[in-house]
Coordinates of N, CA and C and ligand atoms in Angstrom, one line a residue:
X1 N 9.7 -30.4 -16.6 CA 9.3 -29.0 -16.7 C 10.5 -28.1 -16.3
X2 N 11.3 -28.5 -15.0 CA 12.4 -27.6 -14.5 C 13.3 -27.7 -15.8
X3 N 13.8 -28.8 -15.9 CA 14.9 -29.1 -17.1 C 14.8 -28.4 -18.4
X4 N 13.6 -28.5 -18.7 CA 13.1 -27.4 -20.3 C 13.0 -26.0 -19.5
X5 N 12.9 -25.2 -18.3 CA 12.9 -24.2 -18.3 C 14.6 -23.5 -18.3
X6 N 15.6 -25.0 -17.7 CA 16.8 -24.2 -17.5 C 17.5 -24.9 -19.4
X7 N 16.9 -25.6 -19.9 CA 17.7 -26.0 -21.2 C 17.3 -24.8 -22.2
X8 N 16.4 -24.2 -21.8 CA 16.4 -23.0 -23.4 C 17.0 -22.2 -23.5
X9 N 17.3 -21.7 -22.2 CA 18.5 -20.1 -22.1 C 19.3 -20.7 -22.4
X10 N 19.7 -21.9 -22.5 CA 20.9 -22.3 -22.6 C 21.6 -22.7 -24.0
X11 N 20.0 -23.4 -24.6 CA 20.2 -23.6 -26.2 C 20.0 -22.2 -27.1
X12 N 19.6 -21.3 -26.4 CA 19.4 -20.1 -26.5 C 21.0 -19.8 -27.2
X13 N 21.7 -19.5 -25.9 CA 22.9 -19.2 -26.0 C 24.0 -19.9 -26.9
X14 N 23.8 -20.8 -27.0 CA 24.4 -22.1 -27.7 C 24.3 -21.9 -29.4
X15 N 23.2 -21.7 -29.5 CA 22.8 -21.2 -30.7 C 23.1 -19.4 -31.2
X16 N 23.1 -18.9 -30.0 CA 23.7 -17.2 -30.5 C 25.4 -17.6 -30.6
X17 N 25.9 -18.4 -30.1 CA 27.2 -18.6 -30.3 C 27.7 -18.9 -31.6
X18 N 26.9 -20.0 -31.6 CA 27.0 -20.9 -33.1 C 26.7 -19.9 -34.3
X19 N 25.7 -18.8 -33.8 CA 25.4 -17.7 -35.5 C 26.4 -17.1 -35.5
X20 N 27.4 -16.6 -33.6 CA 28.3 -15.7 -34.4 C 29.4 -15.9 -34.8
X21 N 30.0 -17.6 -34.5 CA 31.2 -17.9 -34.2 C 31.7 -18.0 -36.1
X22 N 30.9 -17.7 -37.0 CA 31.5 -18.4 -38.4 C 31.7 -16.6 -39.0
X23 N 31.2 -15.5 -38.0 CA 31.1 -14.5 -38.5 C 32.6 -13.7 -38.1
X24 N 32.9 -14.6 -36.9 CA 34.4 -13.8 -36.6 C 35.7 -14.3 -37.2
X25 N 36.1 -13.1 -37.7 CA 37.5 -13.3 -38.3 C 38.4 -12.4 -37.2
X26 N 39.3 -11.1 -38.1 CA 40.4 -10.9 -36.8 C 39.5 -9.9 -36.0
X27 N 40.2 -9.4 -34.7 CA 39.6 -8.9 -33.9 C 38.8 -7.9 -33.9
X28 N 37.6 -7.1 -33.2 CA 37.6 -5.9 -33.7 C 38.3 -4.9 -32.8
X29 N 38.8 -4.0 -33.6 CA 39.4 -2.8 -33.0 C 39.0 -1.9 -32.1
X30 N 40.3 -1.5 -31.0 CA 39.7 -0.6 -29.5 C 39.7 0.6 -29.9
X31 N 39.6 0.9 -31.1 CA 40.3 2.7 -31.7 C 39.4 3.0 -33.2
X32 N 39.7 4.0 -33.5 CA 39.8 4.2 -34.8 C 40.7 3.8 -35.8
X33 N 41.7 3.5 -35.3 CA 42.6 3.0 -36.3 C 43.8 3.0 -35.7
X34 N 44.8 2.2 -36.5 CA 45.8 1.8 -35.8 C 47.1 1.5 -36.9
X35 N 47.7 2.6 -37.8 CA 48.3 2.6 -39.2 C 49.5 1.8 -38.7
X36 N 49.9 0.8 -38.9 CA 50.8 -0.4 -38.7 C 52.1 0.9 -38.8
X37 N 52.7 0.2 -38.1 CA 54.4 0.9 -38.0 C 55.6 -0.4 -38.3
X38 N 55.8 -0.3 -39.4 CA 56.3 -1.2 -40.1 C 58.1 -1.2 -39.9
X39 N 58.0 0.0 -39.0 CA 59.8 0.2 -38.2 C 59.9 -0.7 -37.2
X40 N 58.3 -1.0 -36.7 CA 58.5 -1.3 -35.2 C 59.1 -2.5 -34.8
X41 N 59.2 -3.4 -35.5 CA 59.7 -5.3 -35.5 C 59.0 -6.0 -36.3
X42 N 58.8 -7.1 -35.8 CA 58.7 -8.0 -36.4 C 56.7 -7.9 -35.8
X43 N 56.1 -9.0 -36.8 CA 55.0 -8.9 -36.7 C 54.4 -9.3 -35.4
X44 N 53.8 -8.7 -34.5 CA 53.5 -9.2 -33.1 C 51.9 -10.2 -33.3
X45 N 51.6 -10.6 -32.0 CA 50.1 -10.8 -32.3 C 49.3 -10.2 -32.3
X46 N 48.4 -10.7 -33.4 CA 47.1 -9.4 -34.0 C 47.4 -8.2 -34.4
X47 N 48.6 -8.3 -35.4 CA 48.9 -7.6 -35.9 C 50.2 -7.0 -35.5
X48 N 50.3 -5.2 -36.1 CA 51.4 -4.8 -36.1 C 51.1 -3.5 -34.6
X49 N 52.3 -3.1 -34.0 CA 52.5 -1.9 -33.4 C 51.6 -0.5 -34.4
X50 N 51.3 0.1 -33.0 CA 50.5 1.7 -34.1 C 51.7 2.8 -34.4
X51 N 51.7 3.6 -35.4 CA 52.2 4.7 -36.0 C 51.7 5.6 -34.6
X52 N 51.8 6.7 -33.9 CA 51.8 7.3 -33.3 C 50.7 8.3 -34.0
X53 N 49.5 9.0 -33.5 CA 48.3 9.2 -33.9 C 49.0 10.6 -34.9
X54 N 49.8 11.7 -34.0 CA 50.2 12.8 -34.3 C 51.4 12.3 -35.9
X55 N 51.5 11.2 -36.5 CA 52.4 11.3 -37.6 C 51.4 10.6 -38.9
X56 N 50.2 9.8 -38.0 CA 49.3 9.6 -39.1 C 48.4 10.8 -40.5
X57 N 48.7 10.6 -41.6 CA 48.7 11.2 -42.5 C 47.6 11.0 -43.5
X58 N 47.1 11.3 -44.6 CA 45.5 11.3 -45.3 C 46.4 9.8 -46.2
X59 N 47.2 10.0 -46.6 CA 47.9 9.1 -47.4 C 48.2 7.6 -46.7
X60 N 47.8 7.6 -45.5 CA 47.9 5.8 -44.8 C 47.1 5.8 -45.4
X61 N 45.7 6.4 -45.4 CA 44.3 5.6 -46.1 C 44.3 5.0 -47.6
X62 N 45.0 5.9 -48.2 CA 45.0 5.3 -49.4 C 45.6 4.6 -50.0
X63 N 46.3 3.6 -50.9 CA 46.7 2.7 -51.5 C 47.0 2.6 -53.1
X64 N 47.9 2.6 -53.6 CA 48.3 2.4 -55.2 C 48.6 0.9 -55.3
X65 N 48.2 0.2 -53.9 CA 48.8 -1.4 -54.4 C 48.1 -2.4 -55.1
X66 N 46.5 -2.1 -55.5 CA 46.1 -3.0 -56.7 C 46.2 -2.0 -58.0
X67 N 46.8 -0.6 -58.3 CA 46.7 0.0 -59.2 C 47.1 -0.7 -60.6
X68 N 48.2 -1.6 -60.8 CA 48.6 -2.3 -61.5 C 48.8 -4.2 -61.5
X69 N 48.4 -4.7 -62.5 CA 48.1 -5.9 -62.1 C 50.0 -6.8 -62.6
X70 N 50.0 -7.6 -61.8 CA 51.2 -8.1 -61.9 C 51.4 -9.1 -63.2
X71 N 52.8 -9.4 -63.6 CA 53.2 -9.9 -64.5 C 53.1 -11.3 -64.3
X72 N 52.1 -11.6 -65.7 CA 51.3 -13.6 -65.7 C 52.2 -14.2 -66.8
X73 N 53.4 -13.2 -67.2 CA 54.8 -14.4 -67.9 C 54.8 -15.0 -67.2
X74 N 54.3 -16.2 -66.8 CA 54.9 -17.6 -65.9 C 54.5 -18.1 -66.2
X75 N 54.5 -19.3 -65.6 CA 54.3 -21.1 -66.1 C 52.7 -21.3 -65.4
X76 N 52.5 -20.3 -64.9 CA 50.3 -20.8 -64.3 C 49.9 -19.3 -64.9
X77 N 50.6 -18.7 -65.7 CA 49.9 -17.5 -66.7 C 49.2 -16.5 -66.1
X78 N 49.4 -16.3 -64.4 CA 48.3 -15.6 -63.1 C 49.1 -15.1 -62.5
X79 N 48.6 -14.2 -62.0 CA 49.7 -13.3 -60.8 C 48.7 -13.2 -59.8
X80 N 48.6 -12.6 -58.6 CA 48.0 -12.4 -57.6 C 48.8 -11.5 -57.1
X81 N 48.0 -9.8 -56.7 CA 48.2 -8.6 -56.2 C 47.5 -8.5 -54.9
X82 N 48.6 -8.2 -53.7 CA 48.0 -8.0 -52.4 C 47.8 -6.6 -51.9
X83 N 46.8 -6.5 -51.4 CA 46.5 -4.7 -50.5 C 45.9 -5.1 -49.2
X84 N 47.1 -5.7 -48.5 CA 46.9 -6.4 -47.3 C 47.6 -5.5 -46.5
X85 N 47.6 -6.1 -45.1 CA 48.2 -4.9 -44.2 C 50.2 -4.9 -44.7
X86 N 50.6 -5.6 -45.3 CA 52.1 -5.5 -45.5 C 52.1 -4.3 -46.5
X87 N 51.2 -4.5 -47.4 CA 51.3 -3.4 -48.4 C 50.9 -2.1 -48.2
X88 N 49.6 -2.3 -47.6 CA 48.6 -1.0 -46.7 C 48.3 -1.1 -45.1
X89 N 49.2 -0.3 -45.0 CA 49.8 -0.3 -43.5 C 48.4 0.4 -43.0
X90 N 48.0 1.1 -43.7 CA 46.6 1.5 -42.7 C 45.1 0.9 -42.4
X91 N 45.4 -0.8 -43.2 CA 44.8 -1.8 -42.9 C 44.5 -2.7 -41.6
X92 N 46.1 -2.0 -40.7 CA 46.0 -2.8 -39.7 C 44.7 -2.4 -38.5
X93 N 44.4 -3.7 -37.9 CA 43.1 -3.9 -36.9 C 41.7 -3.5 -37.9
X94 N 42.1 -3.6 -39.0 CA 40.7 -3.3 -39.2 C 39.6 -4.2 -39.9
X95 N 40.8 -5.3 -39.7 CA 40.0 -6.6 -40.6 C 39.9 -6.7 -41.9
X96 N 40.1 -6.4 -42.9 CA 39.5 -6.5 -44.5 C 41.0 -6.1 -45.2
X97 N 40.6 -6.7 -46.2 CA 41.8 -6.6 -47.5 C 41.5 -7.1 -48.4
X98 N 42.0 -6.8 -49.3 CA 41.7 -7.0 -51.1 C 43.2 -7.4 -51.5
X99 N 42.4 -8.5 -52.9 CA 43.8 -8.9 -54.0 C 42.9 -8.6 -55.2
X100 N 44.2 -8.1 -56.2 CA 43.9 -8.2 -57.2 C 44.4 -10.1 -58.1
X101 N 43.5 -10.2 -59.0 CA 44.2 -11.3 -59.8 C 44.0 -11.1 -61.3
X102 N 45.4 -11.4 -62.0 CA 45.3 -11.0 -63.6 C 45.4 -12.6 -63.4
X103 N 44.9 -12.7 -64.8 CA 45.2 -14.2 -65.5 C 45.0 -14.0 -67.0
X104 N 45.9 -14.8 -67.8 CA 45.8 -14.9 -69.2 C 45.4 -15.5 -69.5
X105 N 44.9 -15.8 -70.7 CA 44.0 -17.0 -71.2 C 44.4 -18.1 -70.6
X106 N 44.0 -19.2 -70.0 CA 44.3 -19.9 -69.6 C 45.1 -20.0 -68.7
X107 N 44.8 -19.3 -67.8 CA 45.8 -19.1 -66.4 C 45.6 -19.4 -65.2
X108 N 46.0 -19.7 -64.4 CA 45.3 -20.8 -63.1 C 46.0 -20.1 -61.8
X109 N 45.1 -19.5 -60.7 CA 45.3 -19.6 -59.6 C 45.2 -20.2 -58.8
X110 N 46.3 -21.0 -58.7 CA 46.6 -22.5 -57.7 C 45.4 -23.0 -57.0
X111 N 45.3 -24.2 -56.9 CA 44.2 -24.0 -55.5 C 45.3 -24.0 -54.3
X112 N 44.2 -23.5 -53.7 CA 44.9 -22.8 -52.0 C 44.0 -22.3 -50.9
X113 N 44.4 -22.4 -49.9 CA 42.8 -22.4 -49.4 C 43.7 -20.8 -48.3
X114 N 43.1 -20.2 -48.0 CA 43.2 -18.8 -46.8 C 42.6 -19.0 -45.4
X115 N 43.4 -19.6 -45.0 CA 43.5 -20.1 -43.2 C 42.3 -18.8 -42.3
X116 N 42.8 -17.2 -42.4 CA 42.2 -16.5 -42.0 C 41.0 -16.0 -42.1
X117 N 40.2 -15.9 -43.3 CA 39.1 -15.1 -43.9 C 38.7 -15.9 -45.6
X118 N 37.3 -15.6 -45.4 CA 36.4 -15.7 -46.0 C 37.0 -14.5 -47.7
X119 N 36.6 -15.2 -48.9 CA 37.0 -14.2 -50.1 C 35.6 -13.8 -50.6
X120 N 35.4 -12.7 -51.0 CA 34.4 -12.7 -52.0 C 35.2 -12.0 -52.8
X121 N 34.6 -12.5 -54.0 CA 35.4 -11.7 -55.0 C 34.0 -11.5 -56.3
X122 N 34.9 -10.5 -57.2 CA 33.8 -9.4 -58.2 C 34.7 -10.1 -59.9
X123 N 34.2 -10.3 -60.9 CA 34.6 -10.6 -62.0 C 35.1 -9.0 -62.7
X124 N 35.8 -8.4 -62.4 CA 36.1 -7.1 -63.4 C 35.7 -7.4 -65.0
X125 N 36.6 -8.7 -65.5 CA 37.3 -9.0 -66.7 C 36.9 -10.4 -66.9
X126 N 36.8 -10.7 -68.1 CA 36.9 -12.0 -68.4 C 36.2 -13.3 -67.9
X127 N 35.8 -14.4 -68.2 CA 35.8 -15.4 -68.0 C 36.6 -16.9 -67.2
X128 N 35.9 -17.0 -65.9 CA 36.4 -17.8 -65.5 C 35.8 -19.3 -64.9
X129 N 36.6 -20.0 -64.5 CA 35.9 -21.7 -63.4 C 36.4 -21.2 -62.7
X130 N 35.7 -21.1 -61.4 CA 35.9 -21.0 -60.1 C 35.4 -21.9 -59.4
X131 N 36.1 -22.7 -58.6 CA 35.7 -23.6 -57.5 C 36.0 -24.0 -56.6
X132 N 35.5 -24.5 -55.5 CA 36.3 -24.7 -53.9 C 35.5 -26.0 -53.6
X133 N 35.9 -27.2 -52.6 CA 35.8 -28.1 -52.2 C 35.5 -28.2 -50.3
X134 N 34.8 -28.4 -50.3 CA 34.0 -28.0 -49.0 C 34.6 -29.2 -47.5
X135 N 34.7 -29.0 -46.6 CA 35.1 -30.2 -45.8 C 34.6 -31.3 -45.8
X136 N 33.1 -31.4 -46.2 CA 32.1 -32.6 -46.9 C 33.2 -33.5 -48.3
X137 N 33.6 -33.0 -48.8 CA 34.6 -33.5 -50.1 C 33.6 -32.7 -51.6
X138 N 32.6 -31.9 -50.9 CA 32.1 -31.7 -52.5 C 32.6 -30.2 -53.1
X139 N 32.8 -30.6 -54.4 CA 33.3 -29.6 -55.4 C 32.1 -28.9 -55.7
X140 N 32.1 -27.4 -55.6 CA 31.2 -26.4 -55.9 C 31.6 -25.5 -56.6
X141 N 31.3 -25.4 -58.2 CA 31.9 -24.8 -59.0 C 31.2 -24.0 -60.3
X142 N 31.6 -22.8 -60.9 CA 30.5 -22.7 -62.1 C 31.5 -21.5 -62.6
X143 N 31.2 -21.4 -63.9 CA 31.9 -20.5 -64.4 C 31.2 -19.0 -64.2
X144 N 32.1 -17.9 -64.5 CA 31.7 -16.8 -63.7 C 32.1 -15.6 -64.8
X145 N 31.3 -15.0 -65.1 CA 31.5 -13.7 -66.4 C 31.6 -12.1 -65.3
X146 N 32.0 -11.4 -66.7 CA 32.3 -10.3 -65.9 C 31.1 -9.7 -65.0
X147 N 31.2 -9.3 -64.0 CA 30.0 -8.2 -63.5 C 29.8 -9.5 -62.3
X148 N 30.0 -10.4 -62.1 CA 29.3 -11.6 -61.6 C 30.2 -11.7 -60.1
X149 N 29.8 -12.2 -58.8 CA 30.3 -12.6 -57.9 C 30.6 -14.0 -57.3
X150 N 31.5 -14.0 -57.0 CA 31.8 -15.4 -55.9 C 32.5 -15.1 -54.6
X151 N 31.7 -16.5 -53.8 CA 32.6 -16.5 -52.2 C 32.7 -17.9 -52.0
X152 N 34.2 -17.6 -51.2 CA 34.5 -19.2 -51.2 C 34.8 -19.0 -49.2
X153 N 34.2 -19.6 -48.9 CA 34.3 -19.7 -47.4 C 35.3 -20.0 -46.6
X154 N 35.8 -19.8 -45.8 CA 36.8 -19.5 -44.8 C 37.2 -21.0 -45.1
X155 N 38.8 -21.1 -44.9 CA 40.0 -21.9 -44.9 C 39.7 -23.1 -46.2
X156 N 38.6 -22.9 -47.4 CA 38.5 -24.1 -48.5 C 39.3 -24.0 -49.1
X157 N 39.7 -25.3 -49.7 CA 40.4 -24.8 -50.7 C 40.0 -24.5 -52.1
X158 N 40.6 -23.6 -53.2 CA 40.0 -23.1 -54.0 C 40.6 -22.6 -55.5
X159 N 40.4 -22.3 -56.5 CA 41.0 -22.0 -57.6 C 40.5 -21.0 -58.7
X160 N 40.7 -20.6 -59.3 CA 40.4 -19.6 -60.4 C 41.1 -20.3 -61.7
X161 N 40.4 -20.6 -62.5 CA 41.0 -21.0 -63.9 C 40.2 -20.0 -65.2
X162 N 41.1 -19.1 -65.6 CA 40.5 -18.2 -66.4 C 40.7 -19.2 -68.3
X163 N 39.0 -19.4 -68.2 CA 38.7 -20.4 -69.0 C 38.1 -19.3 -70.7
X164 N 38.6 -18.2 -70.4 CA 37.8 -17.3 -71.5 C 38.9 -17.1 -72.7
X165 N 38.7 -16.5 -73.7 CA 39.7 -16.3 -74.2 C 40.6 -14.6 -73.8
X166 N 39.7 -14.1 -73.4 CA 40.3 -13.3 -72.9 C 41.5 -12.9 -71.6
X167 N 41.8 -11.9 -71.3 CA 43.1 -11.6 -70.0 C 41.3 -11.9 -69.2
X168 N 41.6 -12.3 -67.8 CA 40.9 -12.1 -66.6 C 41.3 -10.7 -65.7
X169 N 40.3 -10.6 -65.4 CA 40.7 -9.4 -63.8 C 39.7 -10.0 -62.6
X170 N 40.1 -10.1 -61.6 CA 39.6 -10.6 -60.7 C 39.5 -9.9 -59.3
X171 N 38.4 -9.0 -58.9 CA 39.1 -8.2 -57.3 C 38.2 -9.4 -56.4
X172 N 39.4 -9.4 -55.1 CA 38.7 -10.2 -54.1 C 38.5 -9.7 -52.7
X173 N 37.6 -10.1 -51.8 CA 37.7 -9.0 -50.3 C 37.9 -10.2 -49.8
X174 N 38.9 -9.7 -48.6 CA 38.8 -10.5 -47.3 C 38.6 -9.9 -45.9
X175 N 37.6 -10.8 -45.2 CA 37.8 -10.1 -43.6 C 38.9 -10.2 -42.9
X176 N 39.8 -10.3 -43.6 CA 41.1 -9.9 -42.6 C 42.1 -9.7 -43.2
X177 N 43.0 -8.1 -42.2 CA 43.8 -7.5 -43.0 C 44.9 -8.4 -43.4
X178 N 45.1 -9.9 -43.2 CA 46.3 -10.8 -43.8 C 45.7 -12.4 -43.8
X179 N 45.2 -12.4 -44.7 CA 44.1 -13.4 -44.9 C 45.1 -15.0 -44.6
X180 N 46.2 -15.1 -45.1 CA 47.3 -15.8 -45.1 C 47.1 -16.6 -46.5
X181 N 47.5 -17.6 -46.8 CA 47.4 -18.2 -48.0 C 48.5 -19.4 -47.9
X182 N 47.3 -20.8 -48.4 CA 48.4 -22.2 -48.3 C 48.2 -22.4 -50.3
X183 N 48.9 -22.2 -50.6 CA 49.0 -23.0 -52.1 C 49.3 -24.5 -51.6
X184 N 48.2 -25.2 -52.1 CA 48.1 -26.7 -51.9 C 49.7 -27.4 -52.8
X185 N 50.1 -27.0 -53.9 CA 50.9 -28.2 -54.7 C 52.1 -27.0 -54.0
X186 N 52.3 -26.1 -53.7 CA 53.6 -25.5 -52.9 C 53.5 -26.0 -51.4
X187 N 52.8 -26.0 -50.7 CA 53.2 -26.5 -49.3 C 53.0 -28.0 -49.5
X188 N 52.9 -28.3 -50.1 CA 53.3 -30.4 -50.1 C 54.3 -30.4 -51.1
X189 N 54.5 -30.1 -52.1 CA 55.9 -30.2 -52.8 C 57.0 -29.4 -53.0
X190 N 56.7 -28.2 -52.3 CA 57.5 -26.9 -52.5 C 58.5 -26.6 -51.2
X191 N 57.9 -27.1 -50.1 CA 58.1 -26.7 -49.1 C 59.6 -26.5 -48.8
X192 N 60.2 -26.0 -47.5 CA 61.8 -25.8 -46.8 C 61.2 -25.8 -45.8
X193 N 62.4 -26.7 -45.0 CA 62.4 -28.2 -46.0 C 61.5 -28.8 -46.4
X194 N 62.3 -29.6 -47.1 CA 61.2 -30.5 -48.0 C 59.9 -31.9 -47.5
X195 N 59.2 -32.1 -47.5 CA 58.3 -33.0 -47.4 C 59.5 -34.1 -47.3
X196 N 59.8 -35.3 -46.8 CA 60.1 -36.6 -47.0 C 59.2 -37.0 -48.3
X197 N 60.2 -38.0 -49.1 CA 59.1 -38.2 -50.4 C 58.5 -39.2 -50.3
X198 N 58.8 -40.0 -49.2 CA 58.4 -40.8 -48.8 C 57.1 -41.3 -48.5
X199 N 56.4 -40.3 -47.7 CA 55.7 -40.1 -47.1 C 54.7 -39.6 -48.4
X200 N 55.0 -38.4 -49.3 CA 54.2 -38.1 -50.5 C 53.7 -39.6 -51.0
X201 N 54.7 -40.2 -51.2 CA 54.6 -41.0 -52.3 C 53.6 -42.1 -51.8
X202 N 53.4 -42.4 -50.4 CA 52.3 -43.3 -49.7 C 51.2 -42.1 -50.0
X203 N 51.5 -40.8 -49.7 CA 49.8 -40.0 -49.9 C 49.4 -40.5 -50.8
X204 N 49.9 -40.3 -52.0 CA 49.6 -40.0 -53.2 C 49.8 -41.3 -54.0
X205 N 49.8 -42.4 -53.4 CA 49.7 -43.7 -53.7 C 50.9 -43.6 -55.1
X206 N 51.9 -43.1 -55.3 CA 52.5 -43.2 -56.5 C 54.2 -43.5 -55.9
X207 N 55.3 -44.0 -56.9 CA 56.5 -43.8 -56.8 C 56.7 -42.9 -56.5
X208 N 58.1 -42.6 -55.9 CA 58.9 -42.2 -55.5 C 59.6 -40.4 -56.9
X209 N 59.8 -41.7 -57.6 CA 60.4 -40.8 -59.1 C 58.8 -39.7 -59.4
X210 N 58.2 -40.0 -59.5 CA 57.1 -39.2 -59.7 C 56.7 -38.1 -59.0
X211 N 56.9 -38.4 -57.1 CA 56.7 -37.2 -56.5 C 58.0 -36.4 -56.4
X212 N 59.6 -36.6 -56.7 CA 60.7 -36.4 -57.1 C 60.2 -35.2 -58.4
X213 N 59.6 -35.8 -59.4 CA 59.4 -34.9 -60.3 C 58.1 -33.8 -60.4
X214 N 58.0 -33.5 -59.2 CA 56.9 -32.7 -58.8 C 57.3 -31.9 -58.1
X215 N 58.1 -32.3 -56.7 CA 59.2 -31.6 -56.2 C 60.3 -30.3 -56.8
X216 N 60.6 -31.4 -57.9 CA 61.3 -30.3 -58.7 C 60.6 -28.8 -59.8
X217 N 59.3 -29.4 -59.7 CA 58.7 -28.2 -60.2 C 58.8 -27.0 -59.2
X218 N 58.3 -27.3 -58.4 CA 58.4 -26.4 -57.1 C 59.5 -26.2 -56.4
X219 N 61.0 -26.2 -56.7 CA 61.9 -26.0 -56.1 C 62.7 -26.7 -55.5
X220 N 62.3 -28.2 -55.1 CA 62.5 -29.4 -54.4 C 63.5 -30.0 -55.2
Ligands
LIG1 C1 53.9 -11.2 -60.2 O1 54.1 -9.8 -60.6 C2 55.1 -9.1 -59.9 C3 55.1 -7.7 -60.4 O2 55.1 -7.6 -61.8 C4 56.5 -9.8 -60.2 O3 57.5 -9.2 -59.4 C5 56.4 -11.3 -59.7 O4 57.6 -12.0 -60.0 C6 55.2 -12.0 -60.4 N1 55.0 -13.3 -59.9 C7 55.1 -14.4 -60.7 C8 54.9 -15.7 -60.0 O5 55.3 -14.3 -61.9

C-alpha cells in the first residue's frame, strides 16, 4: 500500500517527462527576442550574441530568403532554400525556421535526416514521394499533391522525390532556428576527410572499386 502511494507521484512524473521530452527542441527564450549579431564571432552555444535592442529595426523580422527558389540545374534536379537563423538573423532564440524546396521533374532531395528539429512541410506545387524510415527500420511513405501536408519526426532520415510531371514547390517548418542537416550519401561518401574505403566497403558489403566510384561522385 505504502509503495503504490509513493510509486504514482513518481510514475506521475515519469510520464510528464516522457510527454514533454519529444516536444523540446532549442531552448525557449528569456526575452522577446534576440536578432543574432552576425559581427559578433563565431557561432557560440545556443546560438548567436544579441544585436543591441536600441539598433534592432522592423526589417530583422522580415525576410526575402525563401522569396526565390534556387537553381535545380544539377545532377539531383533539387535545390533546397534556407530561412534559418544564418539567413534571418531575427530567427535567433526563437526556435523555428523554414526551407524552401524546388524540384524538377524528377528531382530528389537526398535522404538526410535533421539532427535538431522535427519538419513539417506544405505541398505548394506539384507532386511528390515522400518518405522517412523510422529507428524501427520501417519505411513510411505516400505520395503527396499540392495543398497536402507531411511531418517527418525529429533526426529520421528522409527524402522528397518529385515524382509529378511537373516543377515541385515544397515549404517546410522547423522547431529550430538551425535545424542542421546530415545528407546520408554526402557524409559517408563525401566527407573531409574522407571515410577509409575500407571500412565502406565492409558496410556496404561491396568492393573497394565500387565505393571508390561513389566517392568520386561526391568529391572523394
Ligand atoms: C542552389 O541554388 C543556388 C541559388 O541559385 C545556387 O547558388 C546553388 O549552387 C544551387 N545548388 C545546387 C546544388 O545546385
Amino acid at each position: 500500500m505504502k509503495m503504490q502511494s509513493m510509486a504514482r507521484p513518481f510514475l506521475l512524473l515519469c510520464f510528464t517527462l516522457f510527454l514533454l521530452s519529444p516536444c523540446r527542441s532549442d531552448s525557449d527564450p528569456l526575452q522577446d527576442f534576440c536578432v543574432a549579431n552576425r559581427q559578433a564571432g563565431d557561432i557560440t552555444v545556443d546560438g548567436f550574441p544579441c544585436k543591441p535592442s536600441s539598433s534592432v529595426v522592423s526589417d530583422d523580422f522580415f525576410s526575402m530568403a525563401l522569396s526565390k527558389g534556387g537553381n535545380t540545374n544539377n545532377v539531383f534536379s533539387a535545390n533546397v532554400t534556407s530561412a534559418d537563423v544564418l539567413s534571418f538573423p531575427g530567427l535567433n532564440t526563437l526556435g523555428v525556421s523554414m526551407n524552401r524546396i524546388d524540384l524538377a521533374p524528377g528531382g530528389l532531395n537526398l535522404p538526410h535526416s535533421h539532427p535538431r528539429a522535427t519538419e513539417l512541410g506544405f505541398v505548394l506545387q506539384g507532386q511528390l514521394l515522400v518518405g522517412f524510415v523510422s529507428t524501427s527500420n520501417v519505411f513510411y511513405s505516400k505520395i503527396v499533391n499540392e495543398g497536402e501536408n507531411f511531418v517527418i519526426p525529429r533526426g529520421l532520415v528522409h527524402f522528397q522525390y518529385n515524382v509529378g510531371k511537373e516543377k515541385a514547390l515544397v515549404i517546410t517548418a522547423f522547431n529550430s532556428q538551425l535545424p542542421g542537416v546530415v545528407l546520408a550519401p554526402v557524409s559517408l561518401f563525401g566527407s573531409n576527410p574522407a571515410i577509409p574505403s575500407d571500412v565502406l566497403a565492409k558496410a556496404f558489403q561491396v568492393d573497394q572499386q565500387v565505393v571508390n566510384l561513389i566517392k568520386s561522385k561526391f568529391g572523394n
